[in-house]
Amino acid sequence: MPEVGIFSYLYSFSIRELKALFIFFFSQFTAHFYSFESLIYELKQ
């Protein structure tokens, strides 16, 4: 049953890593989104 061990390892790995990746990508996305919003606001002026 090596598949179960690999799966449980990937599962415990993904919970920590996905949380960090989600926070990272969310902050990146919001930063890009706000810069995009300000760019559109500047263009509308």
PDB file of C-alpha atoms in Angstrom, residues 1-11:
ATOM      1  CA  MET A   1       0.000   0.000   0.000  1.00  0.00           C
ATOM      2  CA  PRO A   2       2.579   2.662  -0.939  1.00  0.00           C
ATOM      3  CA  GLU A   3      -0.110   4.678  -2.722  1.00  0.00           C
ATOM      4  CA  VAL A   4      -1.912   5.362   0.558  1.00  0.00           C
ATOM      5  CA  GLY A   5       1.298   6.585   2.189  1.00  0.00           C
ATOM      6  CA  ILE A   6       2.067   8.818  -0.777  1.00  0.00           C
ATOM      7  CA  PHE A   7      -1.497  10.107  -0.805  1.00  0.00           C
ATOM      8  CA  SER A   8      -1.519  10.886   2.918  1.00  0.00           C
ATOM      9  CA  TYR A   9       1.860  12.565   2.555  1.00  0.00           C
ATOM     10  CA  LEU A  10       0.626  14.666  -0.362  1.00  0.00           C
ATOM     11  CA  TYR A  11      -2.548  15.468   1.555  1.00  0.00           C
TER      12      TYR A  11
END
